Tab-separated table of C-alpha atoms in Angstrom:
chain	number	residue	atom	x	y	z
A	1	MET	CA	-17.613	18.189	82.265
A	2	CYS	CA	-16.160	14.871	83.444
A	3	GLY	CA	-15.856	16.070	86.989
A	4	LEU	CA	-19.539	16.691	87.270
A	5	LEU	CA	-20.395	13.219	88.617
A	6	ARG	CA	-23.306	12.667	90.905
A	7	PRO	CA	-22.345	11.594	94.511
A	8	LEU	CA	-22.744	7.942	95.172
A	9	GLY	CA	-26.076	7.232	96.789
A	10	THR	CA	-27.726	4.271	98.074
A	11	MET	CA	-29.875	4.082	95.003
A	12	THR	CA	-28.746	1.611	92.327
A	13	THR	CA	-29.977	3.873	89.588
A	14	ALA	CA	-27.649	6.649	90.724
A	15	VAL	CA	-24.626	4.307	90.612
A	16	THR	CA	-25.572	3.236	87.167
A	17	ARG	CA	-25.872	6.818	85.981
A	18	ASN	CA	-22.416	7.689	87.432
A	19	LEU	CA	-20.712	4.729	85.724
A	20	ALA	CA	-22.333	5.622	82.430
A	21	SER	CA	-21.136	9.219	82.808
A	22	VAL	CA	-17.533	8.082	83.418
A	23	LEU	CA	-17.563	5.917	80.328
A	24	ALA	CA	-19.134	8.701	78.249
A	25	CYS	CA	-16.388	11.090	79.339
A	26	ALA	CA	-13.744	8.577	78.342
A	27	VAL	CA	-15.328	8.320	74.923
A	28	LEU	CA	-15.331	12.089	74.500
A	29	LEU	CA	-11.658	12.345	75.515
A	30	THR	CA	-10.358	9.504	73.353
A	31	GLY	CA	-12.665	9.935	70.333
A	32	VAL	CA	-13.097	6.172	69.969
A	33	THR	CA	-16.339	4.978	68.385
A	34	LEU	CA	-18.665	3.012	70.625
A	35	SER	CA	-19.638	-0.463	69.555
A	36	PRO	CA	-23.165	-1.752	70.068
A	37	ALA	CA	-21.727	-5.270	69.946
A	38	ALA	CA	-19.362	-4.504	72.798
A	39	HIS	CA	-22.251	-2.932	74.732
A	40	ALA	CA	-24.186	-6.164	74.495
A	41	GLN	CA	-21.132	-8.167	75.567
A	42	ASN	CA	-20.143	-6.103	78.640
A	43	GLY	CA	-23.575	-4.984	79.707
A	44	PHE	CA	-22.773	-1.294	79.226
A	45	VAL	CA	-20.606	-0.095	76.315
A	46	GLY	CA	-17.276	-0.969	74.769
A	47	PHE	CA	-14.744	0.230	72.253
A	48	LEU	CA	-14.853	-0.603	68.507
A	49	ALA	CA	-11.407	-1.298	67.107
A	50	PRO	CA	-10.628	0.702	63.892
A	51	THR	CA	-11.346	-1.277	60.701
A	52	PRO	CA	-8.038	-2.069	58.945
A	53	THR	CA	-7.603	-0.644	55.394
A	54	PRO	CA	-7.462	-3.464	52.789
A	55	THR	CA	-4.103	-3.818	51.074
A	56	PRO	CA	-4.527	-3.634	47.267
A	57	THR	CA	-3.149	-6.434	45.130
A	58	VAL	CA	-0.208	-5.135	43.095
A	59	LEU	CA	0.481	-7.036	39.909
A	60	PRO	CA	4.051	-7.376	38.628
A	61	GLY	CA	5.384	-4.298	36.818
A	62	PRO	CA	6.341	-6.089	33.580
A	63	VAL	CA	2.772	-7.303	32.902
A	64	PRO	CA	1.524	-4.101	31.171
A	65	ILE	CA	4.777	-3.843	29.222
A	66	VAL	CA	4.569	-7.231	27.513
A	67	VAL	CA	1.774	-6.067	25.165
A	68	ASN	CA	3.549	-2.944	23.863
A	69	ALA	CA	3.880	-4.522	20.399
A	70	ASP	CA	0.184	-5.475	20.386
A	71	VAL	CA	-0.889	-1.950	21.391
A	72	SER	CA	1.331	-0.519	18.648
A	73	ALA	CA	-0.052	-2.963	16.060
A	74	GLY	CA	-3.638	-1.885	16.763
A	75	SER	CA	-2.712	1.782	16.417
A	76	THR	CA	-0.821	1.035	13.193
A	77	MET	CA	-3.900	-0.645	11.677
A	78	LEU	CA	-5.948	2.468	12.412
A	79	ASP	CA	-3.330	4.762	10.851
A	80	LEU	CA	-3.012	2.607	7.712
A	81	GLY	CA	-6.768	2.872	7.184
A	82	SER	CA	-6.686	6.657	7.567
A	83	ASN	CA	-3.689	6.949	5.267
A	84	TYR	CA	-5.403	4.995	2.483
A	85	LEU	CA	-8.639	6.979	2.717
A	86	GLU	CA	-6.899	10.344	2.719
A	87	ARG	CA	-4.751	9.485	-0.299
A	88	LEU	CA	-7.904	8.513	-2.188
A	89	GLY	CA	-9.591	11.738	-1.108
A	90	ASP	CA	-6.647	13.814	-2.329
A	91	GLN	CA	-6.780	12.051	-5.692
A	92	MET	CA	-10.470	12.808	-6.176
A	93	THR	CA	-10.472	16.415	-4.964
A	94	GLY	CA	-6.918	17.410	-5.905
A	95	GLY	CA	-6.849	20.484	-8.116
A	96	LEU	CA	-4.834	18.905	-10.921
A	97	ASN	CA	-7.059	15.833	-11.148
A	98	ALA	CA	-10.207	17.966	-11.070
A	99	ALA	CA	-8.861	20.095	-13.917
A	100	GLN	CA	-7.887	17.046	-15.980
A	101	ARG	CA	-11.336	15.516	-15.649
A	102	SER	CA	-12.780	18.518	-17.473
A	103	ASN	CA	-9.708	19.262	-19.625
A	104	PRO	CA	-7.285	16.354	-20.106
A	105	GLY	CA	-4.570	18.753	-21.234
A	106	GLY	CA	-4.565	20.237	-17.780
A	107	GLY	CA	-5.475	23.725	-16.656
A	108	GLY	CA	-5.156	26.225	-19.484
A	109	ALA	CA	-3.907	23.679	-21.999
A	110	PRO	CA	-5.951	23.382	-25.196
A	111	ALA	CA	-9.104	21.423	-24.539
A	112	ALA	CA	-9.179	17.856	-25.805
A	113	ALA	CA	-11.582	17.017	-28.584
A	114	GLU	CA	-13.217	14.270	-26.491
A	115	PRO	CA	-13.217	13.970	-22.696
A	116	GLN	CA	-11.280	11.022	-21.277
A	117	ARG	CA	-13.526	8.509	-19.562
A	118	PHE	CA	-11.155	5.956	-18.003
A	119	ARG	CA	-8.052	6.016	-15.849
A	120	VAL	CA	-5.788	3.459	-14.236
A	121	TRP	CA	-2.976	4.175	-11.837
A	122	THR	CA	-0.398	2.453	-9.702
A	123	GLU	CA	1.864	3.848	-7.044
A	124	THR	CA	4.354	2.766	-4.405
A	125	TYR	CA	5.022	4.425	-1.095
A	126	GLY	CA	7.104	4.302	2.057
A	127	ILE	CA	6.195	5.634	5.515
A	128	THR	CA	8.228	6.206	8.680
A	129	THR	CA	6.324	6.847	11.914
A	130	SER	CA	7.374	7.406	15.512
A	131	THR	CA	5.028	7.413	18.527
A	132	SER	CA	5.883	8.895	21.920
A	133	ALA	CA	5.629	7.009	25.212
A	134	GLN	CA	2.219	7.013	26.928
A	135	GLY	CA	1.761	5.445	30.373
A	136	PRO	CA	3.023	1.830	30.254
A	137	PHE	CA	3.556	2.156	26.474
A	138	PHE	CA	7.239	2.782	25.737
A	139	GLY	CA	6.785	4.354	22.300
A	140	ASP	CA	7.609	2.805	18.927
A	141	GLN	CA	9.159	3.226	15.516
A	142	ARG	CA	7.374	1.963	12.388
A	143	LYS	CA	8.439	1.515	8.791
A	144	THR	CA	5.883	0.756	6.062
A	145	TRP	CA	6.286	-0.187	2.398
A	146	GLY	CA	3.288	-0.581	0.161
A	147	GLY	CA	1.673	-0.292	-3.230
A	148	THR	CA	-1.718	0.708	-4.636
A	149	ALA	CA	-3.453	0.045	-7.949
A	150	GLY	CA	-6.788	1.404	-9.103
A	151	PHE	CA	-9.263	1.871	-11.902
A	152	GLY	CA	-11.687	4.775	-12.420
A	153	ALA	CA	-14.383	5.697	-14.908
A	154	THR	CA	-16.565	8.685	-15.703
A	155	VAL	CA	-19.984	7.036	-15.893
A	156	LEU	CA	-21.949	10.275	-16.428
A	157	PRO	CA	-20.827	13.840	-17.053
A	158	GLY	CA	-19.250	14.918	-13.783
A	159	VAL	CA	-19.861	11.564	-12.046
A	160	ASN	CA	-16.804	9.373	-11.413
A	161	LEU	CA	-16.543	5.904	-9.836
A	162	GLY	CA	-13.489	3.874	-8.932
A	163	LEU	CA	-12.111	0.716	-7.334
A	164	SER	CA	-8.659	0.212	-5.850
A	165	VAL	CA	-6.580	-2.210	-3.813
A	166	ASP	CA	-3.711	-1.468	-1.438
A	167	HIS	CA	-1.195	-3.843	0.141
A	168	SER	CA	1.421	-2.893	2.715
A	169	HIS	CA	3.947	-4.405	5.107
A	170	THR	CA	4.846	-2.630	8.340
A	171	SER	CA	7.726	-3.382	10.696
A	172	VAL	CA	7.086	-2.199	14.260
A	173	ASP	CA	9.976	-1.838	16.694
A	174	VAL	CA	9.550	-1.153	20.433
A	175	PRO	CA	13.243	-1.191	21.431
A	176	LEU	CA	12.847	-0.207	25.102
A	177	ALA	CA	10.433	-3.113	25.643
A	178	LEU	CA	12.535	-5.570	23.563
A	179	GLN	CA	9.550	-6.244	21.296
A	180	SER	CA	8.775	-6.116	17.588
A	181	ALA	CA	5.917	-6.958	15.236
A	182	GLY	CA	5.201	-7.314	11.538
A	183	LEU	CA	1.897	-6.381	9.861
A	184	ASP	CA	0.733	-7.419	6.400
A	185	VAL	CA	-2.446	-5.539	5.462
A	186	THR	CA	-4.578	-5.661	2.306
A	187	GLN	CA	-7.304	-3.052	1.806
A	188	PHE	CA	-9.999	-2.591	-0.839
A	189	ALA	CA	-11.788	0.680	-1.552
A	190	PHE	CA	-14.723	2.053	-3.501
A	191	THR	CA	-14.633	5.720	-4.505
A	192	ALA	CA	-17.122	8.147	-6.002
A	193	SER	CA	-16.959	11.833	-6.858
A	194	VAL	CA	-19.304	14.397	-8.364
A	195	ASP	CA	-18.102	17.559	-10.142
A	196	ARG	CA	-20.456	20.522	-10.361
A	197	GLY	CA	-18.694	23.564	-11.737
A	198	PRO	CA	-15.879	24.448	-9.298
A	199	TRP	CA	-17.289	22.127	-6.606
A	200	THR	CA	-16.243	18.495	-6.109
A	201	TRP	CA	-17.789	16.119	-3.588
A	202	ALA	CA	-16.001	12.816	-2.966
A	203	LEU	CA	-16.659	9.640	-0.999
A	204	ALA	CA	-14.314	6.746	-0.160
A	205	LEU	CA	-15.212	3.480	1.605
A	206	ALA	CA	-12.483	1.000	2.599
A	207	HIS	CA	-12.227	-2.441	4.186
A	208	GLY	CA	-9.097	-4.391	4.979
A	209	ASN	CA	-7.698	-7.485	6.675
A	210	GLY	CA	-4.320	-7.911	8.272
A	211	ASN	CA	-2.033	-10.527	9.799
A	212	ILE	CA	0.146	-9.629	12.787
A	213	ASN	CA	3.225	-11.515	13.994
A	214	SER	CA	4.774	-10.316	17.244
A	215	MET	CA	8.010	-11.272	18.999
A	216	ARG	CA	9.130	-10.508	22.573
A	217	ASP	CA	12.545	-11.102	24.110
A	218	THR	CA	11.917	-12.674	27.538
A	219	GLY	CA	15.575	-13.098	28.459
A	220	LEU	CA	15.196	-16.877	28.161
A	221	GLY	CA	14.084	-17.131	24.553
A	222	PHE	CA	11.507	-15.337	22.407
A	223	ALA	CA	7.755	-15.386	22.986
A	224	THR	CA	5.886	-15.172	19.674
A	225	ALA	CA	2.250	-14.762	18.653
A	226	ALA	CA	0.269	-14.640	15.404
A	227	TYR	CA	-3.236	-13.192	15.098
A	228	GLY	CA	-5.532	-11.286	12.755
A	229	ALA	CA	-6.851	-7.741	12.446
A	230	GLN	CA	-9.486	-5.824	10.475
A	231	ILE	CA	-9.966	-2.232	9.376
A	232	ASN	CA	-13.065	-0.373	8.141
A	233	GLY	CA	-13.339	3.275	7.278
A	234	ALA	CA	-15.157	6.011	5.386
A	235	LEU	CA	-14.239	9.510	4.244
A	236	THR	CA	-16.297	12.277	2.666
A	237	GLU	CA	-14.655	15.410	1.300
A	238	LEU	CA	-15.852	18.653	-0.295
A	239	SER	CA	-13.596	21.015	-2.268
A	240	TYR	CA	-13.841	24.215	-4.302
A	241	PHE	CA	-11.568	24.865	-7.314
A	242	TRP	CA	-10.560	28.537	-7.522
A	243	ALA	CA	-8.553	29.156	-10.712
A	244	LEU	CA	-6.068	32.052	-10.907
A	245	ASP	CA	-4.656	31.977	-14.458
A	246	GLN	CA	-2.151	29.078	-14.284
A	247	SER	CA	-2.402	28.898	-10.500
A	248	ARG	CA	-5.133	27.558	-8.224
A	249	ILE	CA	-6.354	27.535	-4.653
A	250	VAL	CA	-8.498	24.593	-3.575
A	251	PRO	CA	-10.070	24.836	-0.083
A	252	LYS	CA	-11.165	21.465	1.328
A	253	ILE	CA	-13.099	20.079	4.258
A	254	ALA	CA	-13.409	16.385	5.122
A	255	LEU	CA	-14.888	14.044	7.723
A	256	GLU	CA	-13.325	10.648	8.381
A	257	TYR	CA	-14.281	7.621	10.489
A	258	VAL	CA	-12.031	4.579	10.967
A	259	ARG	CA	-12.429	1.481	13.148
A	260	SER	CA	-9.847	-1.264	13.627
A	261	THR	CA	-9.961	-4.508	15.606
A	262	THR	CA	-7.273	-6.977	16.614
A	263	ALA	CA	-7.963	-10.575	17.647
A	264	SER	CA	-6.984	-12.220	20.916
A	265	PHE	CA	-3.747	-14.206	21.039
A	266	GLN	CA	-1.675	-16.643	23.120
A	267	GLU	CA	2.104	-16.337	23.105
A	268	MET	CA	4.241	-19.393	22.518
A	269	GLY	CA	7.755	-20.004	23.825
A	270	GLY	CA	10.018	-17.901	25.994
A	271	LEU	CA	9.678	-17.260	29.722
A	272	ASP	CA	6.169	-16.669	31.092
A	273	PRO	CA	4.203	-16.406	27.815
A	274	VAL	CA	1.044	-14.336	28.213
A	275	SER	CA	-2.388	-14.331	26.612
A	276	ALA	CA	-4.266	-11.170	25.655
A	277	SER	CA	-7.804	-10.310	24.645
A	278	GLY	CA	-8.738	-8.580	21.408
A	279	SER	CA	-8.975	-4.803	21.165
A	280	THR	CA	-10.974	-2.170	19.284
A	281	LEU	CA	-9.971	1.357	18.277
A	282	GLU	CA	-12.290	3.990	16.784
A	283	ARG	CA	-11.528	7.492	15.582
A	284	SER	CA	-13.617	10.284	14.056
A	285	ARG	CA	-11.840	13.346	12.756
A	286	ALA	CA	-12.397	16.539	10.819
A	287	LEU	CA	-9.802	17.897	8.362
A	288	VAL	CA	-9.900	21.485	7.128
A	289	GLY	CA	-7.304	22.983	4.804
A	290	ALA	CA	-6.365	24.043	1.303
A	291	GLU	CA	-4.168	23.126	-1.661
A	292	VAL	CA	-2.246	25.684	-3.708
A	293	GLY	CA	-0.665	24.894	-7.057
A	294	HIS	CA	0.804	26.220	-10.297
A	295	TYR	CA	1.562	24.594	-13.651
A	296	TRP	CA	3.846	25.334	-16.605
A	297	ILE	CA	3.429	24.189	-20.212
A	298	PHE	CA	6.537	23.430	-22.262
A	299	ASP	CA	7.169	21.244	-25.289
A	300	GLN	CA	3.554	19.919	-25.159
A	301	LYS	CA	4.108	18.745	-21.582
A	302	VAL	CA	2.536	20.025	-18.365
A	303	PHE	CA	4.631	20.315	-15.197
A	304	ASP	CA	2.680	20.983	-11.997
A	305	LEU	CA	3.771	21.817	-8.441
A	306	SER	CA	1.407	21.884	-5.482
A	307	ALA	CA	1.420	22.039	-1.683
A	308	TYR	CA	-1.249	21.659	0.976
A	309	GLY	CA	-1.879	22.123	4.675
A	310	LYS	CA	-4.669	20.758	6.876
A	311	PHE	CA	-5.808	21.285	10.430
A	312	VAL	CA	-6.837	17.999	12.076
A	313	ASP	CA	-9.309	17.610	14.933
A	314	ASN	CA	-9.684	14.069	16.304
A	315	PHE	CA	-12.953	14.979	17.988
A	316	SER	CA	-13.807	11.421	19.032
A	317	GLN	CA	-11.366	8.625	19.908
A	318	ASN	CA	-11.965	5.356	21.744
A	319	ALA	CA	-9.350	2.717	22.502
A	320	SER	CA	-10.498	-0.360	24.400
A	321	SER	CA	-8.269	-1.894	27.031
A	322	VAL	CA	-6.445	-5.182	26.484
A	323	LEU	CA	-6.847	-7.826	29.204
A	324	VAL	CA	-3.435	-9.449	29.700
A	325	SER	CA	-3.178	-12.724	31.619
A	326	LEU	CA	0.033	-14.093	33.114
A	327	GLY	CA	-0.657	-17.288	34.991
A	328	ALA	CA	-3.397	-16.590	37.532
A	329	GLN	CA	-2.906	-12.832	37.354
A	330	SER	CA	-4.633	-10.458	34.933
A	331	ILE	CA	-4.466	-6.741	34.275
A	332	ALA	CA	-6.212	-4.383	31.831
A	333	VAL	CA	-3.885	-2.251	29.694
A	334	GLN	CA	-5.332	0.825	27.974
A	335	GLY	CA	-4.737	1.333	24.244
A	336	ILE	CA	-3.115	4.485	22.854
A	337	VAL	CA	-4.642	7.301	20.802
A	338	GLU	CA	-3.425	10.378	18.939
A	339	SER	CA	-3.464	13.834	20.447
A	340	GLN	CA	-6.745	15.587	19.674
A	341	TYR	CA	-5.283	18.353	17.502
A	342	GLY	CA	-2.614	18.242	14.838
A	343	ALA	CA	-1.670	19.209	11.313
A	344	ASP	CA	-1.034	17.521	7.961
A	345	ALA	CA	1.171	19.056	5.283
A	346	GLY	CA	2.628	17.942	1.977
A	347	ALA	CA	3.802	18.746	-1.521
A	348	ALA	CA	3.631	17.075	-4.949
A	349	ALA	CA	5.240	17.330	-8.373
A	350	SER	CA	3.531	16.030	-11.507
A	351	LEU	CA	4.661	15.740	-15.130
A	352	SER	CA	2.104	15.015	-17.854
A	353	LEU	CA	4.206	13.510	-20.641
A	354	THR	CA	1.187	13.345	-22.962
A	355	ASN	CA	-2.557	13.754	-22.588
A	356	GLN	CA	-2.644	10.082	-21.603
A	357	ILE	CA	0.449	9.556	-19.394
A	358	ARG	CA	1.317	11.279	-16.145
A	359	VAL	CA	4.043	10.534	-13.584
A	360	TYR	CA	4.119	12.051	-10.132
A	361	ALA	CA	5.859	12.109	-6.752
A	362	ALA	CA	4.573	13.389	-3.414
A	363	TYR	CA	5.493	13.935	0.231
A	364	ASP	CA	2.945	13.793	3.066
A	365	GLY	CA	3.605	14.578	6.718
A	366	LYS	CA	1.428	14.127	9.815
A	367	PHE	CA	2.321	16.091	12.929
A	368	ARG	CA	0.780	15.415	16.344
A	369	SER	CA	2.129	16.107	19.825
A	370	ASN	CA	2.653	12.356	20.373
A	371	LEU	CA	3.164	11.147	16.776
A	372	GLN	CA	5.014	12.118	13.622
A	373	SER	CA	4.736	10.444	10.230
A	374	HIS	CA	6.532	11.055	6.928
A	375	GLN	CA	5.511	9.459	3.626
A	376	GLY	CA	6.981	9.460	0.142
A	377	THR	CA	4.936	8.331	-2.893
A	378	ALA	CA	5.767	7.772	-6.558
A	379	GLY	CA	3.217	6.780	-9.200
A	380	ILE	CA	2.085	6.668	-12.798
A	381	GLU	CA	-1.389	7.302	-14.246
A	382	LEU	CA	-2.880	6.451	-17.646
A	383	ARG	CA	-6.034	8.104	-19.071
A	384	TRP	CA	-8.054	7.445	-22.230
């Protein structure tokens, strides 16, 4: 190899070839890349120094953490929209309500002389929710109190329309990040259902606006922010009423789409207040399950117990990132989403005092690998 050099001769070309061979051998032994620029500079060939690897800019660790309350608020808006739609869907396709639309006495009770055409209802509810940590999100705890009122009418045989309004207040606590937030959300909904024999098809459309107030402990005072949010959603549900004497089985399938947005904000006060861009969350899900129930008639009253279970597939979820700015530095923080698969389960008790008055209470639970929610509801309904 390198020892195979031509003897020096009197010819200039031979010397040149020998020098080139020596340099080529050095290149092969060291593995250093040859530089055309160095070749031009030295007349023969030179060595190219390795290109240094750029050092990435590392932003301060606390920057992604400061928007934990904002990330939680956006997720809460999405869940409140889903909760409202699913409660409306259960009202329209629930076995007891479907039976009362055709027989106000309920189930096997004696049929009323004239079908009831109108209904009004009001209910109050409370929800506790906990979300697990995800990346820079520390996890949260939420408590919601709210109320709903609605009006419905049977406009044609088997065709029912309704309007309702829902207002809720949610307290969000992110204790590990020393942050909290409050959400006040008002939603409006239009509902429609069609009964054809044992089949019921239902539709619910909802729109809502919210106000968010966040607070962050900076160690030298509190940084606060106030900004708005919106929610839009739709649900369609199909059910089949299978009567078994005084019992029932009601299989159901539903599709739901919900989209929430939060506005940008600028913190005020505290140490190093930050600004953040708005965010958008979208979720499409399928729900498949069934309700089972049984009623008893005593003293001209109807007492009903029911339970349900649903499989949930969040087959499409998108959470935009939030651009957080602290001074001259900025970083994008990804929003949080539910796990793809989960389950819903619940139970309800209803007492029809007369053909016109019914009181009820219900429990609803949502179970995901990164979220759990428990809701209690109490309400009263009037029909005529």
